[in-house]
Amino acid sequence: EVEWPALILLHCVADLVKDLNDDNISNMDGLGPSSLPPEWPISDLAPFQSFADAPAPDTSTSTTQTNTQEQGLLLRCNTFDLALMVWLGWDTDKTDIDLHVKEPSGNEVYYNNRNSDIGGNLSRDFTQGYGPEVYMLKDVGGEEKAGTYHIYAKYFASHQDSLLTGATSAVLWTFEKKRCGKNRKSVEFHNIRLDMHKEKKEVG
């Protein structure tokens, strides 16, 4: 349940790197594409892709390099395309912070209403601390997705043994595809402090 949001975030970062690389290609002044940062960390991710059922690998240098690239790329979804992603994490254990996203229709996506009619989806509800909780909305047409999205963090409960822990700090990251000009991604970061049970704050 943690690996899935991590892969979502990695895909979002890869999209941002692609946008930056596309901008830099026209200003490279004779430098080749190899001078650009990689969009996808192929060699770093290869060890996490299981090939237990695959035939024994060829140990030659060229074949080993090809296998490493294939393993890393198997974790990438080529059809990944989000209109909006919201990521919530916080810094205390045994604490339940909930992500709420109110869509333009007024429908509110949260732990008890995880899927919406326009394709919004919320990940697992973490009740014992840290998160992350992630809302994502695929970019698959539809005028009903256009409009303002309101993002909230709610301090649902604390299971701490002591009240001396103090307030919880939460961070929200939003990745949004902008419709003006090229379909570029924008990133915003929000930090908030929550210390009252059932407290719900709008953060974006």
N, C-alpha and C. Protein backbone atom coordinates (compact mmCIF):
# COMPACT_ATOMS: atom_id res chain seq x y z
N GLU A 1 0.82 -1.21 0.00
CA GLU A 1 0.00 0.00 0.00
C GLU A 1 0.86 1.27 0.00
N VAL A 2 2.10 1.17 0.40
CA VAL A 2 3.00 2.33 0.33
C VAL A 2 3.68 2.37 -1.03
N GLU A 3 3.98 1.18 -1.60
CA GLU A 3 4.69 1.14 -2.88
C GLU A 3 3.87 1.76 -4.00
N TRP A 4 2.55 1.57 -3.98
CA TRP A 4 1.70 2.12 -5.05
C TRP A 4 1.76 3.65 -5.08
N PRO A 5 1.55 4.35 -3.94
CA PRO A 5 1.70 5.81 -3.98
C PRO A 5 3.10 6.25 -4.36
N ALA A 6 4.13 5.48 -3.96
CA ALA A 6 5.50 5.85 -4.32
C ALA A 6 5.69 5.80 -5.83
N LEU A 7 5.12 4.81 -6.50
CA LEU A 7 5.22 4.72 -7.95
C LEU A 7 4.44 5.84 -8.62
N ILE A 8 3.29 6.22 -8.04
CA ILE A 8 2.52 7.34 -8.58
C ILE A 8 3.36 8.61 -8.54
N LEU A 9 4.01 8.86 -7.40
CA LEU A 9 4.83 10.06 -7.25
C LEU A 9 6.01 10.02 -8.22
N LEU A 10 6.61 8.85 -8.40
CA LEU A 10 7.74 8.72 -9.31
C LEU A 10 7.33 9.03 -10.75
N HIS A 11 6.14 8.58 -11.15
CA HIS A 11 5.64 8.89 -12.49
C HIS A 11 5.42 10.39 -12.66
N CYS A 12 4.91 11.04 -11.61
CA CYS A 12 4.69 12.50 -11.68
C CYS A 12 6.02 13.24 -11.85
N VAL A 13 7.03 12.82 -11.10
CA VAL A 13 8.34 13.44 -11.21
C VAL A 13 8.91 13.21 -12.61
N ALA A 14 8.73 12.01 -13.15
CA ALA A 14 9.21 11.72 -14.50
C ALA A 14 8.55 12.63 -15.53
N ASP A 15 7.27 12.92 -15.36
CA ASP A 15 6.57 13.84 -16.27
C ASP A 15 7.17 15.24 -16.19
N LEU A 16 7.50 15.67 -14.97
CA LEU A 16 8.09 17.00 -14.80
C LEU A 16 9.47 17.07 -15.46
N VAL A 17 10.27 16.01 -15.29
CA VAL A 17 11.59 15.98 -15.91
C VAL A 17 11.45 16.01 -17.43
N LYS A 18 10.46 15.32 -17.97
CA LYS A 18 10.24 15.32 -19.42
C LYS A 18 9.94 16.73 -19.91
N ASP A 19 9.08 17.45 -19.19
CA ASP A 19 8.76 18.83 -19.56
C ASP A 19 10.02 19.70 -19.55
N LEU A 20 10.84 19.56 -18.50
CA LEU A 20 12.06 20.35 -18.40
C LEU A 20 13.04 20.00 -19.52
N ASN A 21 13.16 18.71 -19.82
CA ASN A 21 14.06 18.29 -20.90
C ASN A 21 13.59 18.83 -22.24
N ASP A 22 12.27 18.80 -22.48
CA ASP A 22 11.74 19.33 -23.73
C ASP A 22 12.08 20.81 -23.89
N ASP A 23 12.02 21.55 -22.77
CA ASP A 23 12.37 22.98 -22.82
C ASP A 23 13.85 23.19 -23.08
N ASN A 24 14.69 22.31 -22.52
CA ASN A 24 16.13 22.50 -22.61
C ASN A 24 16.73 22.06 -23.95
N ILE A 25 16.02 21.16 -24.65
CA ILE A 25 16.57 20.64 -25.91
C ILE A 25 16.84 21.78 -26.90
N SER A 26 15.94 22.76 -26.93
CA SER A 26 16.09 23.87 -27.88
C SER A 26 17.18 24.86 -27.46
N ASN A 27 17.70 24.72 -26.24
CA ASN A 27 18.72 25.67 -25.75
C ASN A 27 20.02 24.96 -25.36
N MET A 28 20.31 23.83 -26.02
CA MET A 28 21.44 23.02 -25.60
C MET A 28 22.76 23.47 -26.22
N ASP A 29 22.69 24.29 -27.24
CA ASP A 29 23.90 24.87 -27.83
C ASP A 29 24.94 23.81 -28.18
N GLY A 30 24.50 22.80 -28.96
CA GLY A 30 25.42 21.80 -29.45
C GLY A 30 25.60 20.58 -28.57
N LEU A 31 25.07 20.62 -27.33
CA LEU A 31 25.19 19.46 -26.45
C LEU A 31 24.20 18.39 -26.86
N GLY A 32 24.57 17.14 -26.64
CA GLY A 32 23.69 16.03 -27.02
C GLY A 32 22.68 15.71 -25.95
N PRO A 33 21.66 14.88 -26.29
CA PRO A 33 20.63 14.48 -25.32
C PRO A 33 21.20 13.79 -24.09
N SER A 34 22.39 13.19 -24.21
CA SER A 34 22.97 12.47 -23.08
C SER A 34 23.29 13.41 -21.91
N SER A 35 23.33 14.72 -22.16
CA SER A 35 23.62 15.67 -21.09
C SER A 35 22.38 16.03 -20.27
N LEU A 36 21.21 15.55 -20.71
CA LEU A 36 19.97 15.81 -19.99
C LEU A 36 19.77 14.78 -18.87
N PRO A 37 19.10 15.18 -17.78
CA PRO A 37 18.83 14.21 -16.71
C PRO A 37 17.86 13.15 -17.20
N PRO A 38 18.00 11.90 -16.76
CA PRO A 38 17.10 10.83 -17.21
C PRO A 38 15.69 11.02 -16.67
N GLU A 39 14.70 10.69 -17.48
CA GLU A 39 13.31 10.80 -17.03
C GLU A 39 12.96 9.68 -16.04
N TRP A 40 13.57 8.52 -16.23
CA TRP A 40 13.20 7.35 -15.43
C TRP A 40 14.47 6.67 -14.92
N PRO A 41 14.58 6.42 -13.60
CA PRO A 41 15.80 5.83 -13.03
C PRO A 41 15.87 4.32 -13.27
N ILE A 42 16.17 3.95 -14.50
CA ILE A 42 16.11 2.54 -14.89
C ILE A 42 17.01 1.66 -14.03
N SER A 43 18.28 2.01 -13.93
CA SER A 43 19.21 1.14 -13.21
C SER A 43 18.89 1.07 -11.71
N ASP A 44 18.37 2.16 -11.14
CA ASP A 44 18.04 2.17 -9.71
C ASP A 44 16.83 1.30 -9.39
N LEU A 45 15.90 1.20 -10.33
CA LEU A 45 14.67 0.45 -10.07
C LEU A 45 14.76 -1.02 -10.47
N ALA A 46 15.73 -1.37 -11.29
CA ALA A 46 15.82 -2.74 -11.78
C ALA A 46 15.83 -3.80 -10.67
N PRO A 47 16.54 -3.61 -9.55
CA PRO A 47 16.55 -4.64 -8.51
C PRO A 47 15.19 -4.91 -7.87
N PHE A 48 14.24 -3.97 -8.01
CA PHE A 48 12.93 -4.13 -7.38
C PHE A 48 11.95 -4.89 -8.27
N GLN A 49 12.34 -5.16 -9.51
CA GLN A 49 11.46 -5.88 -10.44
C GLN A 49 11.85 -7.36 -10.42
N SER A 50 10.93 -8.21 -9.99
CA SER A 50 11.22 -9.64 -9.87
C SER A 50 11.19 -10.31 -11.23
N PHE A 51 12.22 -11.09 -11.48
CA PHE A 51 12.28 -11.89 -12.70
C PHE A 51 12.40 -13.37 -12.33
N ALA A 52 11.72 -13.77 -11.26
CA ALA A 52 11.86 -15.13 -10.75
C ALA A 52 11.43 -16.18 -11.77
N ASP A 53 10.45 -15.86 -12.60
CA ASP A 53 9.95 -16.83 -13.56
C ASP A 53 10.61 -16.72 -14.92
N ALA A 54 11.57 -15.79 -15.04
CA ALA A 54 12.22 -15.58 -16.33
C ALA A 54 13.34 -16.60 -16.52
N PRO A 55 13.74 -16.88 -17.77
CA PRO A 55 14.87 -17.78 -18.01
C PRO A 55 16.14 -17.22 -17.40
N ALA A 56 17.11 -18.11 -17.16
CA ALA A 56 18.39 -17.67 -16.61
C ALA A 56 19.00 -16.62 -17.53
N PRO A 57 19.47 -15.49 -16.99
CA PRO A 57 19.98 -14.40 -17.82
C PRO A 57 21.32 -14.72 -18.46
N ASP A 58 21.53 -14.14 -19.61
CA ASP A 58 22.83 -14.19 -20.28
C ASP A 58 23.75 -13.24 -19.55
N THR A 59 24.95 -13.68 -19.21
CA THR A 59 25.84 -12.85 -18.40
C THR A 59 26.77 -11.98 -19.23
N SER A 60 26.59 -11.97 -20.53
CA SER A 60 27.42 -11.09 -21.35
C SER A 60 27.11 -9.64 -21.04
N THR A 61 28.07 -8.76 -21.26
CA THR A 61 27.92 -7.34 -20.89
C THR A 61 26.73 -6.70 -21.58
N SER A 62 26.59 -6.90 -22.89
CA SER A 62 25.51 -6.25 -23.63
C SER A 62 24.15 -6.76 -23.20
N THR A 63 24.05 -8.09 -22.96
CA THR A 63 22.77 -8.67 -22.56
C THR A 63 22.39 -8.24 -21.16
N THR A 64 23.38 -8.17 -20.26
CA THR A 64 23.11 -7.74 -18.88
C THR A 64 22.58 -6.31 -18.86
N GLN A 65 23.16 -5.44 -19.68
CA GLN A 65 22.70 -4.05 -19.75
C GLN A 65 21.27 -3.99 -20.26
N THR A 66 20.93 -4.80 -21.26
CA THR A 66 19.58 -4.83 -21.81
C THR A 66 18.59 -5.32 -20.77
N ASN A 67 18.95 -6.38 -20.02
CA ASN A 67 18.06 -6.91 -18.98
C ASN A 67 17.78 -5.86 -17.91
N THR A 68 18.81 -5.11 -17.53
CA THR A 68 18.64 -4.06 -16.52
C THR A 68 17.66 -3.00 -16.99
N GLN A 69 17.77 -2.59 -18.25
CA GLN A 69 16.86 -1.59 -18.80
C GLN A 69 15.43 -2.13 -18.84
N GLU A 70 15.25 -3.37 -19.24
CA GLU A 70 13.92 -3.97 -19.31
C GLU A 70 13.29 -4.07 -17.94
N GLN A 71 14.09 -4.46 -16.94
CA GLN A 71 13.56 -4.59 -15.58
C GLN A 71 13.10 -3.25 -15.03
N GLY A 72 13.91 -2.23 -15.23
CA GLY A 72 13.54 -0.90 -14.74
C GLY A 72 12.31 -0.36 -15.41
N LEU A 73 12.19 -0.59 -16.73
CA LEU A 73 11.07 -0.04 -17.48
C LEU A 73 9.77 -0.78 -17.21
N LEU A 74 9.84 -2.02 -16.71
CA LEU A 74 8.62 -2.77 -16.43
C LEU A 74 7.79 -2.11 -15.32
N LEU A 75 8.42 -1.28 -14.52
CA LEU A 75 7.71 -0.58 -13.45
C LEU A 75 7.05 0.70 -13.94
N ARG A 76 7.28 1.06 -15.20
CA ARG A 76 6.72 2.30 -15.74
C ARG A 76 5.48 2.02 -16.58
N CYS A 77 4.44 2.84 -16.36
CA CYS A 77 3.20 2.72 -17.13
C CYS A 77 3.22 3.79 -18.23
N ASN A 78 3.26 3.34 -19.47
CA ASN A 78 3.36 4.28 -20.59
C ASN A 78 2.09 5.09 -20.81
N THR A 79 0.96 4.61 -20.26
CA THR A 79 -0.30 5.35 -20.43
C THR A 79 -0.61 6.21 -19.21
N PHE A 80 0.35 6.37 -18.32
CA PHE A 80 0.15 7.19 -17.12
C PHE A 80 -0.02 8.65 -17.53
N ASP A 81 -1.15 9.23 -17.18
CA ASP A 81 -1.42 10.63 -17.54
C ASP A 81 -2.46 11.17 -16.58
N LEU A 82 -2.03 11.95 -15.61
CA LEU A 82 -2.94 12.46 -14.59
C LEU A 82 -3.28 13.93 -14.83
N ALA A 83 -4.54 14.26 -14.59
CA ALA A 83 -4.95 15.66 -14.59
C ALA A 83 -4.63 16.30 -13.24
N LEU A 84 -4.72 15.49 -12.16
CA LEU A 84 -4.48 16.01 -10.82
C LEU A 84 -4.03 14.88 -9.90
N MET A 85 -3.02 15.16 -9.07
CA MET A 85 -2.60 14.24 -8.03
C MET A 85 -2.36 15.05 -6.76
N VAL A 86 -2.89 14.57 -5.64
CA VAL A 86 -2.70 15.22 -4.35
C VAL A 86 -2.11 14.19 -3.39
N TRP A 87 -1.02 14.55 -2.75
CA TRP A 87 -0.29 13.64 -1.85
C TRP A 87 -0.27 14.25 -0.45
N LEU A 88 -0.71 13.49 0.56
CA LEU A 88 -0.71 13.96 1.95
C LEU A 88 0.15 13.03 2.81
N GLY A 89 1.08 13.61 3.56
CA GLY A 89 1.86 12.86 4.53
C GLY A 89 1.99 13.68 5.80
N TRP A 90 2.28 13.02 6.93
CA TRP A 90 2.42 13.75 8.19
C TRP A 90 3.49 13.10 9.06
N ASP A 91 3.84 13.76 10.18
CA ASP A 91 5.08 13.43 10.89
C ASP A 91 4.91 12.73 12.23
N THR A 92 3.72 12.22 12.55
CA THR A 92 3.54 11.55 13.84
C THR A 92 2.90 10.18 13.64
N ASP A 93 3.36 9.22 14.44
CA ASP A 93 2.75 7.90 14.38
C ASP A 93 1.50 7.86 15.26
N LYS A 94 0.74 6.79 15.13
CA LYS A 94 -0.50 6.61 15.90
C LYS A 94 -1.42 7.82 15.79
N THR A 95 -1.41 8.44 14.62
CA THR A 95 -2.23 9.62 14.37
C THR A 95 -2.93 9.45 13.03
N ASP A 96 -4.21 9.76 13.00
CA ASP A 96 -5.02 9.56 11.79
C ASP A 96 -5.37 10.92 11.18
N ILE A 97 -4.67 11.25 10.08
CA ILE A 97 -4.99 12.46 9.31
C ILE A 97 -5.62 12.00 8.00
N ASP A 98 -6.72 12.61 7.62
CA ASP A 98 -7.44 12.19 6.41
C ASP A 98 -7.38 13.25 5.33
N LEU A 99 -7.23 12.78 4.11
CA LEU A 99 -7.26 13.65 2.93
C LEU A 99 -8.68 13.70 2.39
N HIS A 100 -9.18 14.91 2.15
CA HIS A 100 -10.49 15.13 1.54
C HIS A 100 -10.30 16.00 0.31
N VAL A 101 -10.91 15.62 -0.79
CA VAL A 101 -10.87 16.43 -2.01
C VAL A 101 -12.30 16.65 -2.49
N LYS A 102 -12.72 17.92 -2.54
CA LYS A 102 -14.06 18.24 -3.05
C LYS A 102 -13.95 18.60 -4.52
N GLU A 103 -14.61 17.80 -5.35
CA GLU A 103 -14.55 17.98 -6.80
C GLU A 103 -15.50 19.09 -7.24
N PRO A 104 -15.37 19.57 -8.50
CA PRO A 104 -16.21 20.69 -8.96
C PRO A 104 -17.71 20.46 -8.81
N SER A 105 -18.15 19.20 -8.86
CA SER A 105 -19.58 18.89 -8.72
C SER A 105 -20.07 19.05 -7.30
N GLY A 106 -19.13 19.15 -6.34
CA GLY A 106 -19.50 19.19 -4.93
C GLY A 106 -19.29 17.85 -4.25
N ASN A 107 -19.07 16.79 -5.03
CA ASN A 107 -18.80 15.47 -4.46
C ASN A 107 -17.48 15.50 -3.70
N GLU A 108 -17.48 14.96 -2.50
CA GLU A 108 -16.28 14.96 -1.67
C GLU A 108 -15.71 13.55 -1.59
N VAL A 109 -14.47 13.40 -2.04
CA VAL A 109 -13.77 12.12 -2.00
C VAL A 109 -12.97 12.05 -0.71
N TYR A 110 -13.17 10.99 0.08
CA TYR A 110 -12.44 10.79 1.32
C TYR A 110 -12.49 9.30 1.65
N TYR A 111 -12.02 8.89 2.85
CA TYR A 111 -11.84 7.47 3.15
C TYR A 111 -13.13 6.66 3.03
N ASN A 112 -14.30 7.29 3.20
CA ASN A 112 -15.57 6.56 3.13
C ASN A 112 -16.26 6.73 1.77
N ASN A 113 -15.59 7.44 0.85
CA ASN A 113 -16.13 7.66 -0.50
C ASN A 113 -14.93 7.79 -1.44
N ARG A 114 -14.26 6.66 -1.67
CA ARG A 114 -12.93 6.67 -2.29
C ARG A 114 -12.94 6.81 -3.81
N ASN A 115 -14.04 6.54 -4.47
CA ASN A 115 -14.10 6.60 -5.92
C ASN A 115 -15.23 7.53 -6.36
N SER A 116 -14.96 8.35 -7.37
CA SER A 116 -15.98 9.31 -7.82
C SER A 116 -16.41 9.00 -9.24
N ASP A 117 -17.53 9.60 -9.65
CA ASP A 117 -18.08 9.37 -10.98
C ASP A 117 -17.17 9.87 -12.09
N ILE A 118 -16.33 10.86 -11.81
CA ILE A 118 -15.46 11.41 -12.86
C ILE A 118 -14.09 10.73 -12.90
N GLY A 119 -13.91 9.70 -12.08
CA GLY A 119 -12.66 8.95 -12.12
C GLY A 119 -11.69 9.23 -11.00
N GLY A 120 -12.07 10.07 -10.04
CA GLY A 120 -11.20 10.33 -8.90
C GLY A 120 -11.06 9.08 -8.04
N ASN A 121 -9.86 8.88 -7.50
CA ASN A 121 -9.60 7.69 -6.68
C ASN A 121 -8.69 8.06 -5.52
N LEU A 122 -9.06 7.56 -4.32
CA LEU A 122 -8.27 7.81 -3.12
C LEU A 122 -7.65 6.50 -2.66
N SER A 123 -6.37 6.56 -2.26
CA SER A 123 -5.67 5.36 -1.82
C SER A 123 -6.12 4.94 -0.43
N ARG A 124 -5.43 3.96 0.14
CA ARG A 124 -5.75 3.40 1.45
C ARG A 124 -5.79 4.47 2.55
N ASP A 125 -6.65 4.26 3.53
CA ASP A 125 -6.76 5.14 4.70
C ASP A 125 -5.75 4.68 5.75
N PHE A 126 -4.72 5.49 5.99
CA PHE A 126 -3.72 5.17 7.01
C PHE A 126 -4.17 5.77 8.34
N THR A 127 -4.41 4.92 9.34
CA THR A 127 -4.95 5.38 10.62
C THR A 127 -3.91 5.38 11.75
N GLN A 128 -2.70 4.88 11.46
CA GLN A 128 -1.69 4.77 12.52
C GLN A 128 -0.46 5.66 12.27
N GLY A 129 -0.63 6.64 11.39
CA GLY A 129 0.45 7.60 11.22
C GLY A 129 1.12 7.62 9.86
N TYR A 130 1.68 8.78 9.57
CA TYR A 130 2.60 9.05 8.46
C TYR A 130 1.97 9.11 7.07
N GLY A 131 1.06 8.22 6.73
CA GLY A 131 0.51 8.15 5.39
C GLY A 131 1.43 7.39 4.47
N PRO A 132 1.44 7.69 3.18
CA PRO A 132 0.70 8.78 2.53
C PRO A 132 -0.71 8.39 2.13
N GLU A 133 -1.55 9.40 2.01
CA GLU A 133 -2.84 9.24 1.37
C GLU A 133 -2.81 10.04 0.07
N VAL A 134 -3.26 9.42 -1.01
CA VAL A 134 -3.10 10.00 -2.34
C VAL A 134 -4.42 10.01 -3.10
N TYR A 135 -4.77 11.18 -3.64
CA TYR A 135 -5.91 11.31 -4.55
C TYR A 135 -5.35 11.48 -5.95
N MET A 136 -5.91 10.75 -6.91
CA MET A 136 -5.49 10.97 -8.28
C MET A 136 -6.69 10.93 -9.22
N LEU A 137 -6.54 11.70 -10.30
CA LEU A 137 -7.59 11.84 -11.31
C LEU A 137 -6.95 11.74 -12.67
N LYS A 138 -7.29 10.69 -13.43
CA LYS A 138 -6.68 10.50 -14.74
C LYS A 138 -7.21 11.54 -15.72
N ASP A 139 -6.35 11.88 -16.67
CA ASP A 139 -6.72 12.87 -17.69
C ASP A 139 -7.36 12.15 -18.88
N VAL A 140 -8.64 11.87 -18.75
CA VAL A 140 -9.38 11.17 -19.81
C VAL A 140 -10.60 11.99 -20.17
N GLY A 141 -10.38 13.10 -20.88
CA GLY A 141 -11.47 13.95 -21.39
C GLY A 141 -12.53 14.28 -20.36
N GLY A 142 -13.64 14.82 -20.83
CA GLY A 142 -14.78 15.09 -19.97
C GLY A 142 -14.77 16.49 -19.39
N GLU A 143 -15.74 17.31 -19.79
CA GLU A 143 -15.83 18.67 -19.27
C GLU A 143 -16.19 18.70 -17.79
N GLU A 144 -16.76 17.57 -17.29
CA GLU A 144 -17.17 17.54 -15.89
C GLU A 144 -15.97 17.61 -14.94
N LYS A 145 -14.75 17.40 -15.47
CA LYS A 145 -13.56 17.47 -14.63
C LYS A 145 -13.05 18.90 -14.48
N ALA A 146 -13.51 19.79 -15.35
CA ALA A 146 -13.04 21.17 -15.29
C ALA A 146 -13.66 21.90 -14.10
N GLY A 147 -12.89 22.77 -13.49
CA GLY A 147 -13.42 23.54 -12.37
C GLY A 147 -12.44 23.59 -11.21
N THR A 148 -12.92 24.00 -10.06
CA THR A 148 -12.09 24.19 -8.88
C THR A 148 -12.18 22.98 -7.96
N TYR A 149 -11.02 22.51 -7.52
CA TYR A 149 -10.94 21.40 -6.57
C TYR A 149 -10.48 21.96 -5.23
N HIS A 150 -11.20 21.63 -4.17
CA HIS A 150 -10.85 22.09 -2.83
C HIS A 150 -10.22 20.93 -2.06
N ILE A 151 -9.06 21.18 -1.46
CA ILE A 151 -8.29 20.13 -0.80
C ILE A 151 -8.24 20.42 0.70
N TYR A 152 -8.56 19.40 1.49
CA TYR A 152 -8.61 19.54 2.95
C TYR A 152 -7.78 18.45 3.62
N ALA A 153 -7.25 18.78 4.79
CA ALA A 153 -6.64 17.79 5.68
C ALA A 153 -7.44 17.81 6.98
N LYS A 154 -7.82 16.63 7.44
CA LYS A 154 -8.64 16.53 8.65
C LYS A 154 -7.92 15.70 9.71
N TYR A 155 -7.78 16.28 10.90
CA TYR A 155 -7.20 15.58 12.05
C TYR A 155 -8.32 14.71 12.63
N PHE A 156 -8.37 13.46 12.20
CA PHE A 156 -9.51 12.61 12.60
C PHE A 156 -9.36 12.11 14.04
N ALA A 157 -8.16 11.61 14.39
CA ALA A 157 -7.98 11.06 15.73
C ALA A 157 -6.50 10.87 16.03
N SER A 158 -6.19 10.83 17.33
CA SER A 158 -4.85 10.50 17.78
C SER A 158 -4.94 9.30 18.72
N HIS A 159 -4.02 8.36 18.52
CA HIS A 159 -3.96 7.17 19.38
C HIS A 159 -2.70 7.20 20.24
N GLN A 160 -2.14 8.39 20.41
CA GLN A 160 -0.95 8.55 21.23
C GLN A 160 -1.26 8.27 22.70
N ASP A 161 -0.26 7.71 23.41
CA ASP A 161 -0.43 7.44 24.84
C ASP A 161 -0.34 8.71 25.68
N SER A 162 0.28 9.75 25.11
CA SER A 162 0.46 11.00 25.84
C SER A 162 0.01 12.18 24.99
N LEU A 163 -0.49 13.20 25.64
CA LEU A 163 -0.88 14.43 24.95
C LEU A 163 0.30 15.36 24.72
N LEU A 164 1.48 14.97 25.21
CA LEU A 164 2.65 15.83 25.11
C LEU A 164 3.29 15.80 23.73
N THR A 165 2.79 14.94 22.86
CA THR A 165 3.35 14.87 21.51
C THR A 165 3.20 16.19 20.77
N GLY A 166 2.13 16.91 21.05
CA GLY A 166 1.93 18.21 20.43
C GLY A 166 1.26 18.12 19.08
N ALA A 167 1.39 19.18 18.31
CA ALA A 167 0.71 19.26 17.01
C ALA A 167 1.37 18.35 15.99
N THR A 168 0.59 18.02 14.98
CA THR A 168 1.08 17.23 13.86
C THR A 168 1.32 18.14 12.67
N SER A 169 2.47 17.99 12.04
CA SER A 169 2.77 18.74 10.82
C SER A 169 2.45 17.87 9.62
N ALA A 170 1.69 18.44 8.69
CA ALA A 170 1.32 17.71 7.47
C ALA A 170 1.81 18.47 6.25
N VAL A 171 2.19 17.73 5.22
CA VAL A 171 2.62 18.34 3.97
C VAL A 171 1.76 17.79 2.84
N LEU A 172 1.31 18.66 1.97
CA LEU A 172 0.54 18.26 0.79
C LEU A 172 1.27 18.71 -0.45
N TRP A 173 1.40 17.80 -1.41
CA TRP A 173 1.96 18.10 -2.73
C TRP A 173 0.84 17.96 -3.73
N THR A 174 0.73 18.90 -4.64
CA THR A 174 -0.24 18.78 -5.72
C THR A 174 0.49 18.86 -7.06
N PHE A 175 0.17 17.91 -7.94
CA PHE A 175 0.65 17.92 -9.32
C PHE A 175 -0.58 18.12 -10.20
N GLU A 176 -0.58 19.19 -10.97
CA GLU A 176 -1.75 19.54 -11.78
C GLU A 176 -1.33 19.80 -13.22
N LYS A 177 -2.11 19.27 -14.17
CA LYS A 177 -1.86 19.54 -15.57
C LYS A 177 -2.58 20.83 -15.95
N LYS A 178 -1.81 21.81 -16.41
CA LYS A 178 -2.38 23.10 -16.80
C LYS A 178 -2.87 23.03 -18.24
N ARG A 179 -4.00 23.67 -18.51
CA ARG A 179 -4.60 23.63 -19.84
C ARG A 179 -4.19 24.78 -20.73
N CYS A 180 -3.49 25.76 -20.18
CA CYS A 180 -3.10 26.91 -21.00
C CYS A 180 -1.81 26.58 -21.76
N GLY A 181 -1.78 26.92 -23.03
CA GLY A 181 -0.60 26.64 -23.84
C GLY A 181 -0.38 25.14 -23.94
N LYS A 182 0.87 24.71 -23.72
CA LYS A 182 1.17 23.29 -23.71
C LYS A 182 0.62 22.66 -22.43
N ASN A 183 0.34 21.37 -22.49
CA ASN A 183 -0.18 20.68 -21.31
C ASN A 183 0.94 20.44 -20.31
N ARG A 184 1.36 21.48 -19.62
CA ARG A 184 2.46 21.40 -18.69
C ARG A 184 1.96 21.10 -17.28
N LYS A 185 2.84 20.50 -16.47
CA LYS A 185 2.50 20.17 -15.09
C LYS A 185 2.99 21.28 -14.16
N SER A 186 2.21 21.52 -13.13
CA SER A 186 2.64 22.46 -12.09
C SER A 186 2.66 21.73 -10.76
N VAL A 187 3.55 22.16 -9.88
CA VAL A 187 3.70 21.53 -8.56
C VAL A 187 3.55 22.59 -7.49
N GLU A 188 2.78 22.27 -6.45
CA GLU A 188 2.64 23.17 -5.30
C GLU A 188 2.84 22.38 -4.02
N PHE A 189 3.43 23.03 -3.01
CA PHE A 189 3.65 22.41 -1.71
C PHE A 189 2.93 23.24 -0.64
N HIS A 190 2.27 22.55 0.27
CA HIS A 190 1.57 23.23 1.36
C HIS A 190 1.95 22.55 2.68
N ASN A 191 2.23 23.35 3.71
CA ASN A 191 2.51 22.83 5.05
C ASN A 191 1.47 23.37 6.02
N ILE A 192 0.96 22.49 6.87
CA ILE A 192 -0.03 22.92 7.87
C ILE A 192 0.25 22.23 9.20
N ARG A 193 -0.28 22.82 10.28
CA ARG A 193 -0.18 22.24 11.62
C ARG A 193 -1.59 21.93 12.10
N LEU A 194 -1.76 20.72 12.63
CA LEU A 194 -3.06 20.27 13.13
C LEU A 194 -2.88 19.77 14.56
N ASP A 195 -3.75 20.23 15.46
CA ASP A 195 -3.62 19.77 16.85
C ASP A 195 -4.96 19.58 17.55
N MET A 196 -6.06 19.75 16.83
CA MET A 196 -7.38 19.58 17.45
C MET A 196 -8.12 18.44 16.77
N HIS A 197 -8.66 17.54 17.58
CA HIS A 197 -9.43 16.42 17.05
C HIS A 197 -10.59 16.93 16.20
N LYS A 198 -10.78 16.28 15.06
CA LYS A 198 -11.85 16.60 14.10
C LYS A 198 -11.61 17.94 13.39
N GLU A 199 -10.44 18.56 13.61
CA GLU A 199 -10.11 19.81 12.93
C GLU A 199 -9.91 19.53 11.43
N LYS A 200 -10.52 20.38 10.62
CA LYS A 200 -10.44 20.20 9.16
C LYS A 200 -10.05 21.53 8.54
N LYS A 201 -8.91 21.53 7.82
CA LYS A 201 -8.41 22.76 7.25
C LYS A 201 -8.31 22.64 5.73
N GLU A 202 -8.73 23.71 5.06
CA GLU A 202 -8.56 23.76 3.61
C GLU A 202 -7.15 24.23 3.31
N VAL A 203 -6.47 23.50 2.44
CA VAL A 203 -5.06 23.80 2.17
C VAL A 203 -4.78 24.04 0.69
N GLY A 204 -5.78 23.96 -0.14
CA GLY A 204 -5.53 24.19 -1.56
C GLY A 204 -6.83 24.18 -2.34
